[in-house]
Amino acid sequence: MSAPRLRLAARVPGPDGAPAEDGAAAPGPPPPPVPSFSSFSPFSSFSSCERLARTAERGLFDFLLLTGDRAHRDGPATGPGAGCRPEPLTVLGALAAVTDRLGLAAGVDPLHDEPYAPARRLASLDHLSGGRAACHLETAPDNAGHGVRVAEFLRTARELWDSWSPCGQQRSVVHRGRHFTVEGEFTVPRSPQGHPVVIQEDGRTEGRDLAARTADVLVVRQHSARAARGVAADITARLAAHGRAPGDLRVMPEVTVVLGDTAAEARERAGELDRLRVPPGHALRALGRIWGRDLSGYDPDGPLPGLDPDPGPPGPGRAPADERLRTAARWRALAADGGLSIRRTVARATAPPPLAGTPQDVAGRMDTLVREGVADGFVLVPHPAAGGLDDFVDRVVPLLQERGVFRTAYEGPTLRSHLGLAAPVWKG
């Protein structure tokens, strides 16, 4: 019996070194003006993105994921450079010219965008890259209303992509739905993959069910192997309910890998990276969003405030009060369990714990999770510094190859071929 094949991807970190996340209005004065996005994020300049992409391709990764500016649309920017992020499809179009096999995944926002323009840009990227484009739905539906809109967005985009037959015949599109109306001709012929690969973030029941019904890749963020096993079992059941096989959806947990020559060295580096990833001001603003209070006077390296969160009235970009109270209780428990400061609590609460260890440890744990069916692969968020992916490519990828769980060469030209996904059936 052959070993299961592990998939790897890299996600371009946000301005604070973490994936872009929802931005809710923080109490207190707004942050000072930001002079340029490259001032704060090492990955916001094209040269840094190019280096990351070339490293990922050298490591035979499946795709590079670059998300957009949804946080900026939902509310005022709250962190250093929080609203400064390049437009993903523009950057990925340029990266298509300097890479040959790496998949290129761009964030789109189905809660704010109409489907025609993103569908057109994604199909164009698929042509320009020779079949390496992917669409990352930045919104995981968290209620039935959002779920209906996201599902219709995706259905409409696929109608547009299918308006050209595989042999080049075009027909007009007529879509009249609850959220979108599209009538006319789609001006980009069918792309090499038929449809760009669809990637979705994990979410609540509605989001996970939508992914099981329609997505190609699901990115999950779980804080323990036990939770990840629960997600895998839930996804398998949902796929079966929708008549899909487990291999029709690739489940890829998001992880940050921290390597050391010894386990102790790796743990020490993980602590240092937590402190780098969550600057003092960012930690206090993140805590203030949950507490509904201005906490700028607190010591970010001290304990969580003793006062209770302010439920406050609902407002634009502000999570419901009951949700914030549940989050605050969860953060308190996390801080108490680990004896964590405000900064470490924010670091642990906003991202899964890093996969820290020697290269042998990390390769072994990845191999085990894939062989147990907990994951099909991993989306790595590299350290917030240029070259943050090199250590993994140079020290862990060879070990995965020795174990026979990771490719030693690309076996096809398209992202679907990397992921082992079938071509979509044309619905003329």
CSV table of C-alpha atoms in Angstrom, one decimal:
chain,number,residue,atom,x,y,z
A,1,MET,CA,0.0,0.0,0.0
A,2,SER,CA,1.5,3.3,-1.0
A,3,ALA,CA,1.9,6.2,1.5
A,4,PRO,CA,-0.6,9.0,1.4
A,5,ARG,CA,0.6,12.1,-0.4
A,6,LEU,CA,1.1,15.1,1.8
A,7,ARG,CA,0.2,18.6,0.3
A,8,LEU,CA,2.0,21.8,1.3
A,9,ALA,CA,1.1,25.5,0.8
A,10,ALA,CA,2.4,28.8,2.2
A,11,ARG,CA,0.3,31.7,3.2
A,12,VAL,CA,1.7,35.2,2.9
A,13,PRO,CA,1.5,36.6,6.5
A,14,GLY,CA,-0.5,39.8,7.3
A,15,PRO,CA,1.2,43.0,8.3
A,16,ASP,CA,1.7,41.7,11.8
A,17,GLY,CA,3.2,38.5,10.7
A,18,ALA,CA,-0.1,36.6,11.1
A,19,PRO,CA,-2.8,35.9,8.5
A,20,ALA,CA,-5.1,38.8,7.9
A,21,GLU,CA,-8.0,38.6,10.3
A,22,ASP,CA,-11.3,40.4,10.9
A,23,GLY,CA,-10.8,44.0,11.9
A,24,ALA,CA,-13.3,45.4,14.4
A,25,ALA,CA,-13.3,48.9,15.5
A,26,ALA,CA,-11.2,49.4,18.6
A,27,PRO,CA,-12.1,51.9,21.3
A,28,GLY,CA,-9.8,54.8,21.8
A,29,PRO,CA,-8.1,57.1,19.2
A,30,PRO,CA,-7.3,55.8,15.8
A,31,PRO,CA,-3.8,54.8,14.9
A,32,PRO,CA,-1.5,57.3,13.2
A,33,PRO,CA,-1.5,57.5,9.4
A,34,VAL,CA,0.4,54.8,7.6
A,35,PRO,CA,3.0,56.1,5.1
A,36,SER,CA,3.1,53.0,2.9
A,37,PHE,CA,2.3,49.3,3.2
A,38,SER,CA,5.9,48.2,2.8
A,39,SER,CA,6.8,50.1,6.0
A,40,PHE,CA,5.3,47.4,8.2
A,41,SER,CA,5.2,44.1,6.4
A,42,PRO,CA,8.2,42.3,5.1
A,43,PHE,CA,5.9,40.5,2.6
A,44,SER,CA,4.2,43.6,1.2
A,45,SER,CA,7.0,44.4,-1.3
A,46,PHE,CA,7.0,42.5,-4.5
A,47,SER,CA,10.6,41.4,-4.1
A,48,SER,CA,9.7,39.7,-0.8
A,49,CYS,CA,6.7,38.0,-2.3
A,50,GLU,CA,8.8,36.9,-5.2
A,51,ARG,CA,11.4,35.4,-2.8
A,52,LEU,CA,8.7,33.6,-0.8
A,53,ALA,CA,7.1,32.2,-4.0
A,54,ARG,CA,10.4,31.0,-5.4
A,55,THR,CA,11.3,29.3,-2.1
A,56,ALA,CA,7.8,27.6,-2.0
A,57,GLU,CA,8.3,26.4,-5.6
A,58,ARG,CA,11.9,25.2,-4.7
A,59,GLY,CA,10.2,23.2,-2.0
A,60,LEU,CA,7.7,21.8,-4.5
A,61,PHE,CA,4.7,23.4,-2.6
A,62,ASP,CA,1.2,23.1,-4.0
A,63,PHE,CA,0.3,26.8,-3.8
A,64,LEU,CA,1.0,30.2,-2.3
A,65,LEU,CA,-2.0,32.0,-0.7
A,66,LEU,CA,-2.3,35.8,-0.6
A,67,THR,CA,-5.4,37.2,1.0
A,68,GLY,CA,-6.9,40.7,0.5
A,69,ASP,CA,-8.2,43.6,2.5
A,70,ARG,CA,-11.5,42.4,4.0
A,71,ALA,CA,-10.5,43.6,7.4
A,72,HIS,CA,-10.0,47.1,6.0
A,73,ARG,CA,-13.5,47.1,4.5
A,74,ASP,CA,-15.2,46.0,7.7
A,75,GLY,CA,-13.9,48.8,9.9
A,76,PRO,CA,-11.1,51.2,10.6
A,77,ALA,CA,-7.6,49.8,10.5
A,78,THR,CA,-6.5,49.1,14.0
A,79,GLY,CA,-2.9,47.9,13.9
A,80,PRO,CA,0.3,49.2,12.4
A,81,GLY,CA,-0.2,49.0,8.6
A,82,ALA,CA,-3.4,47.0,9.2
A,83,GLY,CA,-5.1,48.5,6.1
A,84,CYS,CA,-2.0,48.3,3.9
A,85,ARG,CA,-2.0,45.1,1.9
A,86,PRO,CA,-1.5,44.7,-1.8
A,87,GLU,CA,-4.3,43.6,-4.1
A,88,PRO,CA,-3.8,39.8,-4.4
A,89,LEU,CA,-4.6,39.2,-8.0
A,90,THR,CA,-2.3,42.0,-9.1
A,91,VAL,CA,0.6,40.5,-7.2
A,92,LEU,CA,-0.2,36.9,-8.2
A,93,GLY,CA,-0.4,38.0,-11.9
A,94,ALA,CA,3.2,39.2,-11.6
A,95,LEU,CA,4.3,36.1,-9.7
A,96,ALA,CA,3.0,34.0,-12.5
A,97,ALA,CA,5.8,35.4,-14.7
A,98,VAL,CA,8.5,34.3,-12.2
A,99,THR,CA,7.3,30.9,-11.3
A,100,ASP,CA,6.5,27.8,-13.4
A,101,ARG,CA,4.6,25.3,-11.3
A,102,LEU,CA,3.5,26.9,-8.0
A,103,GLY,CA,-0.2,27.3,-7.6
A,104,LEU,CA,-1.4,30.9,-7.0
A,105,ALA,CA,-4.3,31.4,-4.7
A,106,ALA,CA,-6.0,34.8,-4.4
A,107,GLY,CA,-8.5,36.0,-1.8
A,108,VAL,CA,-11.9,37.3,-2.9
A,109,ASP,CA,-14.7,38.6,-0.7
A,110,PRO,CA,-18.1,37.2,-1.6
A,111,LEU,CA,-19.8,39.4,1.0
A,112,HIS,CA,-18.8,42.6,-0.7
A,113,ASP,CA,-17.8,41.7,-4.3
A,114,GLU,CA,-20.1,41.0,-7.2
A,115,PRO,CA,-19.1,37.7,-8.9
A,116,TYR,CA,-18.4,38.8,-12.5
A,117,ALA,CA,-15.2,40.8,-12.1
A,118,PRO,CA,-13.5,38.3,-9.7
A,119,ALA,CA,-14.5,35.4,-12.0
A,120,ARG,CA,-13.0,37.2,-14.9
A,121,ARG,CA,-9.7,38.1,-13.1
A,122,LEU,CA,-9.3,34.5,-11.8
A,123,ALA,CA,-10.0,33.0,-15.2
A,124,SER,CA,-7.4,35.4,-16.7
A,125,LEU,CA,-4.8,34.4,-14.0
A,126,ASP,CA,-5.5,30.7,-14.8
A,127,HIS,CA,-4.7,31.4,-18.5
A,128,LEU,CA,-1.6,33.5,-17.7
A,129,SER,CA,-0.2,30.9,-15.3
A,130,GLY,CA,-1.0,27.8,-17.4
A,131,GLY,CA,-3.6,26.4,-15.0
A,132,ARG,CA,-2.3,27.4,-11.5
A,133,ALA,CA,-5.0,29.8,-10.2
A,134,ALA,CA,-7.1,29.3,-7.1
A,135,CYS,CA,-9.9,31.4,-5.6
A,136,HIS,CA,-9.8,31.7,-1.8
A,137,LEU,CA,-13.2,32.7,-0.3
A,138,GLU,CA,-12.2,35.1,2.4
A,139,THR,CA,-15.5,34.8,4.3
A,140,ALA,CA,-16.4,31.5,6.0
A,141,PRO,CA,-20.2,31.8,6.3
A,142,ASP,CA,-21.2,32.1,10.0
A,143,ASN,CA,-24.9,32.3,9.5
A,144,ALA,CA,-27.6,31.2,7.0
A,145,GLY,CA,-27.8,34.5,5.3
A,146,HIS,CA,-24.1,34.7,4.6
A,147,GLY,CA,-24.1,31.1,3.5
A,148,VAL,CA,-26.8,31.7,0.9
A,149,ARG,CA,-24.9,34.7,-0.5
A,150,VAL,CA,-21.5,32.9,-0.6
A,151,ALA,CA,-23.0,29.8,-2.2
A,152,GLU,CA,-24.7,32.0,-4.9
A,153,PHE,CA,-21.5,33.9,-5.5
A,154,LEU,CA,-19.6,30.7,-6.2
A,155,ARG,CA,-22.5,29.2,-8.2
A,156,THR,CA,-22.6,32.3,-10.4
A,157,ALA,CA,-18.8,32.3,-10.9
A,158,ARG,CA,-18.9,28.7,-12.0
A,159,GLU,CA,-21.8,29.5,-14.4
A,160,LEU,CA,-19.6,32.2,-16.0
A,161,TRP,CA,-16.6,29.8,-16.2
A,162,ASP,CA,-18.8,27.2,-17.8
A,163,SER,CA,-20.2,29.6,-20.4
A,164,TRP,CA,-17.4,28.6,-22.7
A,165,SER,CA,-17.3,24.9,-23.7
A,166,PRO,CA,-14.0,22.9,-23.6
A,167,CYS,CA,-13.9,23.2,-27.4
A,168,GLY,CA,-14.2,27.0,-27.4
A,169,GLN,CA,-17.9,27.6,-28.0
A,170,GLN,CA,-19.4,30.5,-26.1
A,171,ARG,CA,-23.0,31.0,-24.9
A,172,SER,CA,-24.6,33.9,-23.1
A,173,VAL,CA,-25.1,33.8,-19.3
A,174,VAL,CA,-28.5,34.6,-17.6
A,175,HIS,CA,-28.4,34.4,-13.9
A,176,ARG,CA,-31.1,36.0,-11.7
A,177,GLY,CA,-30.7,35.1,-8.1
A,178,ARG,CA,-31.4,36.4,-4.7
A,179,HIS,CA,-28.2,38.4,-4.5
A,180,PHE,CA,-26.8,38.7,-8.0
A,181,THR,CA,-28.1,39.3,-11.5
A,182,VAL,CA,-25.8,38.6,-14.4
A,183,GLU,CA,-26.8,38.7,-18.1
A,184,GLY,CA,-24.5,38.8,-21.1
A,185,GLU,CA,-21.3,37.2,-22.3
A,186,PHE,CA,-18.3,36.2,-20.3
A,187,THR,CA,-15.3,37.6,-22.1
A,188,VAL,CA,-12.6,35.1,-21.0
A,189,PRO,CA,-12.6,31.6,-22.7
A,190,ARG,CA,-12.6,28.5,-20.6
A,191,SER,CA,-9.3,28.4,-18.6
A,192,PRO,CA,-6.8,25.5,-18.5
A,193,GLN,CA,-8.3,24.1,-15.2
A,194,GLY,CA,-11.9,24.6,-16.3
A,195,HIS,CA,-12.5,26.2,-12.9
A,196,PRO,CA,-9.8,27.7,-10.7
A,197,VAL,CA,-9.5,25.7,-7.5
A,198,VAL,CA,-11.8,26.9,-4.8
A,199,ILE,CA,-10.3,27.2,-1.3
A,200,GLN,CA,-12.5,28.0,1.7
A,201,GLU,CA,-11.7,28.8,5.4
A,202,ASP,CA,-13.2,26.6,8.0
A,203,GLY,CA,-16.2,28.2,9.9
A,204,ARG,CA,-19.3,27.3,11.8
A,205,THR,CA,-21.9,24.8,10.7
A,206,GLU,CA,-22.9,26.8,7.6
A,207,GLY,CA,-19.4,27.3,6.4
A,208,ARG,CA,-18.2,23.8,6.9
A,209,ASP,CA,-21.3,22.4,5.2
A,210,LEU,CA,-20.8,24.7,2.2
A,211,ALA,CA,-17.2,23.6,2.0
A,212,ALA,CA,-18.3,19.9,2.0
A,213,ARG,CA,-20.7,20.7,-0.7
A,214,THR,CA,-18.6,22.8,-3.1
A,215,ALA,CA,-15.0,23.5,-2.1
A,216,ASP,CA,-11.8,21.9,-3.3
A,217,VAL,CA,-9.6,22.8,-0.3
A,218,LEU,CA,-10.6,23.6,3.3
A,219,VAL,CA,-8.1,25.5,5.5
A,220,VAL,CA,-8.7,24.9,9.1
A,221,ARG,CA,-7.2,26.4,12.3
A,222,GLN,CA,-7.3,24.0,15.2
A,223,HIS,CA,-5.5,24.4,18.5
A,224,SER,CA,-4.9,20.7,19.2
A,225,ALA,CA,-4.6,17.4,17.4
A,226,ARG,CA,-7.7,16.2,19.1
A,227,ALA,CA,-9.7,19.1,17.7
A,228,ALA,CA,-8.3,18.5,14.3
A,229,ARG,CA,-9.4,14.8,14.5
A,230,GLY,CA,-12.9,16.0,15.3
A,231,VAL,CA,-12.9,18.3,12.3
A,232,ALA,CA,-11.7,15.5,10.0
A,233,ALA,CA,-14.4,13.2,11.2
A,234,ASP,CA,-17.1,15.9,10.8
A,235,ILE,CA,-15.9,16.8,7.3
A,236,THR,CA,-15.9,13.1,6.2
A,237,ALA,CA,-19.5,12.7,7.4
A,238,ARG,CA,-20.6,15.9,5.6
A,239,LEU,CA,-18.9,14.9,2.4
A,240,ALA,CA,-20.7,11.6,2.4
A,241,ALA,CA,-24.0,13.4,3.0
A,242,HIS,CA,-23.4,15.4,-0.1
A,243,GLY,CA,-22.4,12.4,-2.2
A,244,ARG,CA,-18.7,13.4,-2.3
A,245,ALA,CA,-15.7,11.2,-1.5
A,246,PRO,CA,-13.0,12.1,1.1
A,247,GLY,CA,-10.5,12.8,-1.7
A,248,ASP,CA,-12.8,15.5,-3.3
A,249,LEU,CA,-11.9,18.0,-0.5
A,250,ARG,CA,-8.4,18.5,0.7
A,251,VAL,CA,-8.3,19.4,4.4
A,252,MET,CA,-5.2,21.5,5.3
A,253,PRO,CA,-4.6,22.8,8.8
A,254,GLU,CA,-2.8,26.1,9.0
A,255,VAL,CA,0.5,25.9,11.0
A,256,THR,CA,3.6,27.9,11.9
A,257,VAL,CA,6.7,25.7,12.1
A,258,VAL,CA,9.5,26.6,14.5
A,259,LEU,CA,12.7,24.6,14.1
A,260,GLY,CA,15.6,24.1,16.5
A,261,ASP,CA,18.5,21.8,16.8
A,262,THR,CA,16.9,20.6,20.0
A,263,ALA,CA,13.3,20.6,21.3
A,264,ALA,CA,14.2,23.1,24.0
A,265,GLU,CA,15.8,25.5,21.5
A,266,ALA,CA,12.6,25.3,19.3
A,267,ARG,CA,10.4,26.1,22.3
A,268,GLU,CA,12.5,29.1,23.2
A,269,ARG,CA,12.4,30.4,19.6
A,270,ALA,CA,8.6,29.9,19.6
A,271,GLY,CA,8.3,32.2,22.6
A,272,GLU,CA,10.5,34.8,20.9
A,273,LEU,CA,8.4,34.6,17.8
A,274,ASP,CA,5.2,35.1,19.8
A,275,ARG,CA,6.6,38.3,21.2
A,276,LEU,CA,7.7,39.5,17.7
A,277,ARG,CA,4.4,38.6,16.1
A,278,VAL,CA,2.3,40.4,18.6
A,279,PRO,CA,3.7,43.9,19.3
A,280,PRO,CA,2.6,45.6,22.6
A,281,GLY,CA,0.2,48.0,20.9
A,282,HIS,CA,-1.4,45.3,18.8
A,283,ALA,CA,-1.9,43.1,21.8
A,284,LEU,CA,-3.7,45.9,23.7
A,285,ARG,CA,-5.9,46.8,20.7
A,286,ALA,CA,-6.8,43.1,20.1
A,287,LEU,CA,-7.8,42.8,23.8
A,288,GLY,CA,-9.7,46.1,23.7
A,289,ARG,CA,-11.8,44.8,20.7
A,290,ILE,CA,-12.9,41.8,22.8
A,291,TRP,CA,-13.3,43.7,26.1
A,292,GLY,CA,-15.1,46.7,24.4
A,293,ARG,CA,-12.8,49.1,26.4
A,294,ASP,CA,-9.8,51.2,25.9
A,295,LEU,CA,-7.0,49.1,27.5
A,296,SER,CA,-4.1,51.2,26.2
A,297,GLY,CA,-2.9,51.9,29.8
A,298,TYR,CA,-2.3,48.2,30.7
A,299,ASP,CA,1.0,46.5,30.6
A,300,PRO,CA,1.0,44.2,27.6
A,301,ASP,CA,3.5,41.9,29.4
A,302,GLY,CA,1.3,41.8,32.5
A,303,PRO,CA,-1.8,39.8,33.3
A,304,LEU,CA,-5.2,40.2,31.7
A,305,PRO,CA,-7.4,43.0,33.2
A,306,GLY,CA,-9.5,42.0,36.2
A,307,LEU,CA,-12.5,44.1,35.0
A,308,ASP,CA,-15.3,42.4,33.0
A,309,PRO,CA,-15.8,43.1,29.2
A,310,ASP,CA,-18.3,45.9,28.4
A,311,PRO,CA,-21.1,44.3,26.3
A,312,GLY,CA,-21.9,47.7,24.8
A,313,PRO,CA,-24.2,48.4,21.9
A,314,PRO,CA,-23.7,46.7,18.6
A,315,GLY,CA,-21.9,48.7,16.0
A,316,PRO,CA,-20.3,48.4,12.5
A,317,GLY,CA,-17.6,45.8,12.4
A,318,ARG,CA,-18.2,44.9,16.1
A,319,ALA,CA,-19.0,41.3,17.0
A,320,PRO,CA,-22.2,40.6,19.0
A,321,ALA,CA,-21.9,41.1,22.7
A,322,ASP,CA,-22.6,37.4,23.6
A,323,GLU,CA,-19.9,36.4,21.2
A,324,ARG,CA,-17.3,38.8,22.7
A,325,LEU,CA,-18.2,37.6,26.2
A,326,ARG,CA,-17.6,34.0,25.2
A,327,THR,CA,-14.3,35.0,23.6
A,328,ALA,CA,-13.2,36.8,26.7
A,329,ALA,CA,-14.0,33.8,28.9
A,330,ARG,CA,-12.0,31.6,26.6
A,331,TRP,CA,-9.1,34.0,26.7
A,332,ARG,CA,-9.2,34.1,30.5
A,333,ALA,CA,-9.1,30.3,30.7
A,334,LEU,CA,-6.2,30.2,28.2
A,335,ALA,CA,-4.2,32.8,30.2
A,336,ALA,CA,-4.9,31.0,33.5
A,337,ASP,CA,-3.9,27.6,32.2
A,338,GLY,CA,-0.6,28.7,30.8
A,339,GLY,CA,0.2,31.6,33.2
A,340,LEU,CA,0.3,33.8,30.1
A,341,SER,CA,0.7,37.6,29.8
A,342,ILE,CA,-1.6,39.7,27.6
A,343,ARG,CA,0.7,39.4,24.6
A,344,ARG,CA,1.2,35.6,24.9
A,345,THR,CA,-2.6,35.2,25.4
A,346,VAL,CA,-3.3,37.1,22.2
A,347,ALA,CA,-0.7,35.2,20.4
A,348,ARG,CA,-2.1,31.8,21.5
A,349,ALA,CA,-5.7,32.8,21.0
A,350,THR,CA,-5.4,34.2,17.5
A,351,ALA,CA,-3.3,31.5,16.0
A,352,PRO,CA,-2.8,27.8,16.6
A,353,PRO,CA,0.2,26.8,18.7
A,354,PRO,CA,3.3,26.5,16.5
A,355,LEU,CA,4.6,23.1,15.4
A,356,ALA,CA,7.9,23.4,17.3
A,357,GLY,CA,10.7,20.9,17.4
A,358,THR,CA,13.7,19.5,15.5
A,359,PRO,CA,13.3,18.9,11.8
A,360,GLN,CA,12.9,15.2,12.5
A,361,ASP,CA,10.2,15.9,15.1
A,362,VAL,CA,8.2,18.2,12.7
A,363,ALA,CA,8.5,15.8,9.8
A,364,GLY,CA,7.4,12.9,12.0
A,365,ARG,CA,4.3,14.7,13.4
A,366,MET,CA,3.2,15.9,9.9
A,367,ASP,CA,3.6,12.4,8.5
A,368,THR,CA,1.6,10.9,11.4
A,369,LEU,CA,-1.3,13.4,11.0
A,370,VAL,CA,-1.5,12.6,7.3
A,371,ARG,CA,-1.3,8.9,7.7
A,372,GLU,CA,-4.0,9.0,10.4
A,373,GLY,CA,-6.3,10.8,8.0
A,374,VAL,CA,-6.4,13.9,10.2
A,375,ALA,CA,-5.1,16.2,7.4
A,376,ASP,CA,-4.2,16.0,3.7
A,377,GLY,CA,-1.5,18.6,4.1
A,378,PHE,CA,-0.6,21.9,5.8
A,379,VAL,CA,-0.7,25.6,5.0
A,380,LEU,CA,2.4,27.1,6.5
A,381,VAL,CA,2.5,30.7,7.7
A,382,PRO,CA,6.2,31.5,7.7
A,383,HIS,CA,8.0,33.7,10.2
A,384,PRO,CA,7.5,37.4,9.7
A,385,ALA,CA,10.8,37.8,7.9
A,386,ALA,CA,12.1,37.4,4.4
A,387,GLY,CA,13.5,33.9,4.2
A,388,GLY,CA,11.1,32.6,6.9
A,389,LEU,CA,10.3,29.5,4.7
A,390,ASP,CA,13.8,28.6,3.8
A,391,ASP,CA,14.6,26.5,7.0
A,392,PHE,CA,11.5,24.4,6.4
A,393,VAL,CA,12.3,23.8,2.7
A,394,ASP,CA,15.9,23.0,3.4
A,395,ARG,CA,15.6,20.9,6.6
A,396,VAL,CA,12.1,19.4,6.7
A,397,VAL,CA,11.1,18.8,3.1
A,398,PRO,CA,14.0,16.3,2.4
A,399,LEU,CA,12.9,14.3,5.5
A,400,LEU,CA,9.3,14.2,4.2
A,401,GLN,CA,10.6,13.0,0.9
A,402,GLU,CA,12.7,10.3,2.6
A,403,ARG,CA,9.6,9.1,4.3
A,404,GLY,CA,7.9,8.8,0.9
A,405,VAL,CA,5.0,11.1,1.9
A,406,PHE,CA,6.0,14.1,-0.2
A,407,ARG,CA,6.8,14.5,-3.9
A,408,THR,CA,10.3,14.7,-5.2
A,409,ALA,CA,9.2,16.6,-8.4
A,410,TYR,CA,6.0,18.2,-9.7
A,411,GLU,CA,4.0,15.6,-11.6
A,412,GLY,CA,1.8,17.9,-13.6
A,413,PRO,CA,1.4,21.4,-14.8
A,414,THR,CA,-1.7,22.6,-13.0
A,415,LEU,CA,-2.7,23.2,-9.4
A,416,ARG,CA,-5.4,20.5,-9.7
A,417,SER,CA,-2.7,18.0,-10.7
A,418,HIS,CA,-0.6,19.0,-7.7
A,419,LEU,CA,-3.6,18.5,-5.3
A,420,GLY,CA,-4.8,15.3,-7.0
A,421,LEU,CA,-8.2,16.9,-7.8
A,422,ALA,CA,-10.3,15.9,-10.8
A,423,ALA,CA,-11.1,18.4,-13.5
A,424,PRO,CA,-14.6,19.9,-13.1
A,425,VAL,CA,-17.4,18.5,-15.3
A,426,TRP,CA,-18.5,21.1,-17.8
A,427,LYS,CA,-22.1,22.1,-17.4
A,428,GLY,CA,-23.1,23.6,-20.7
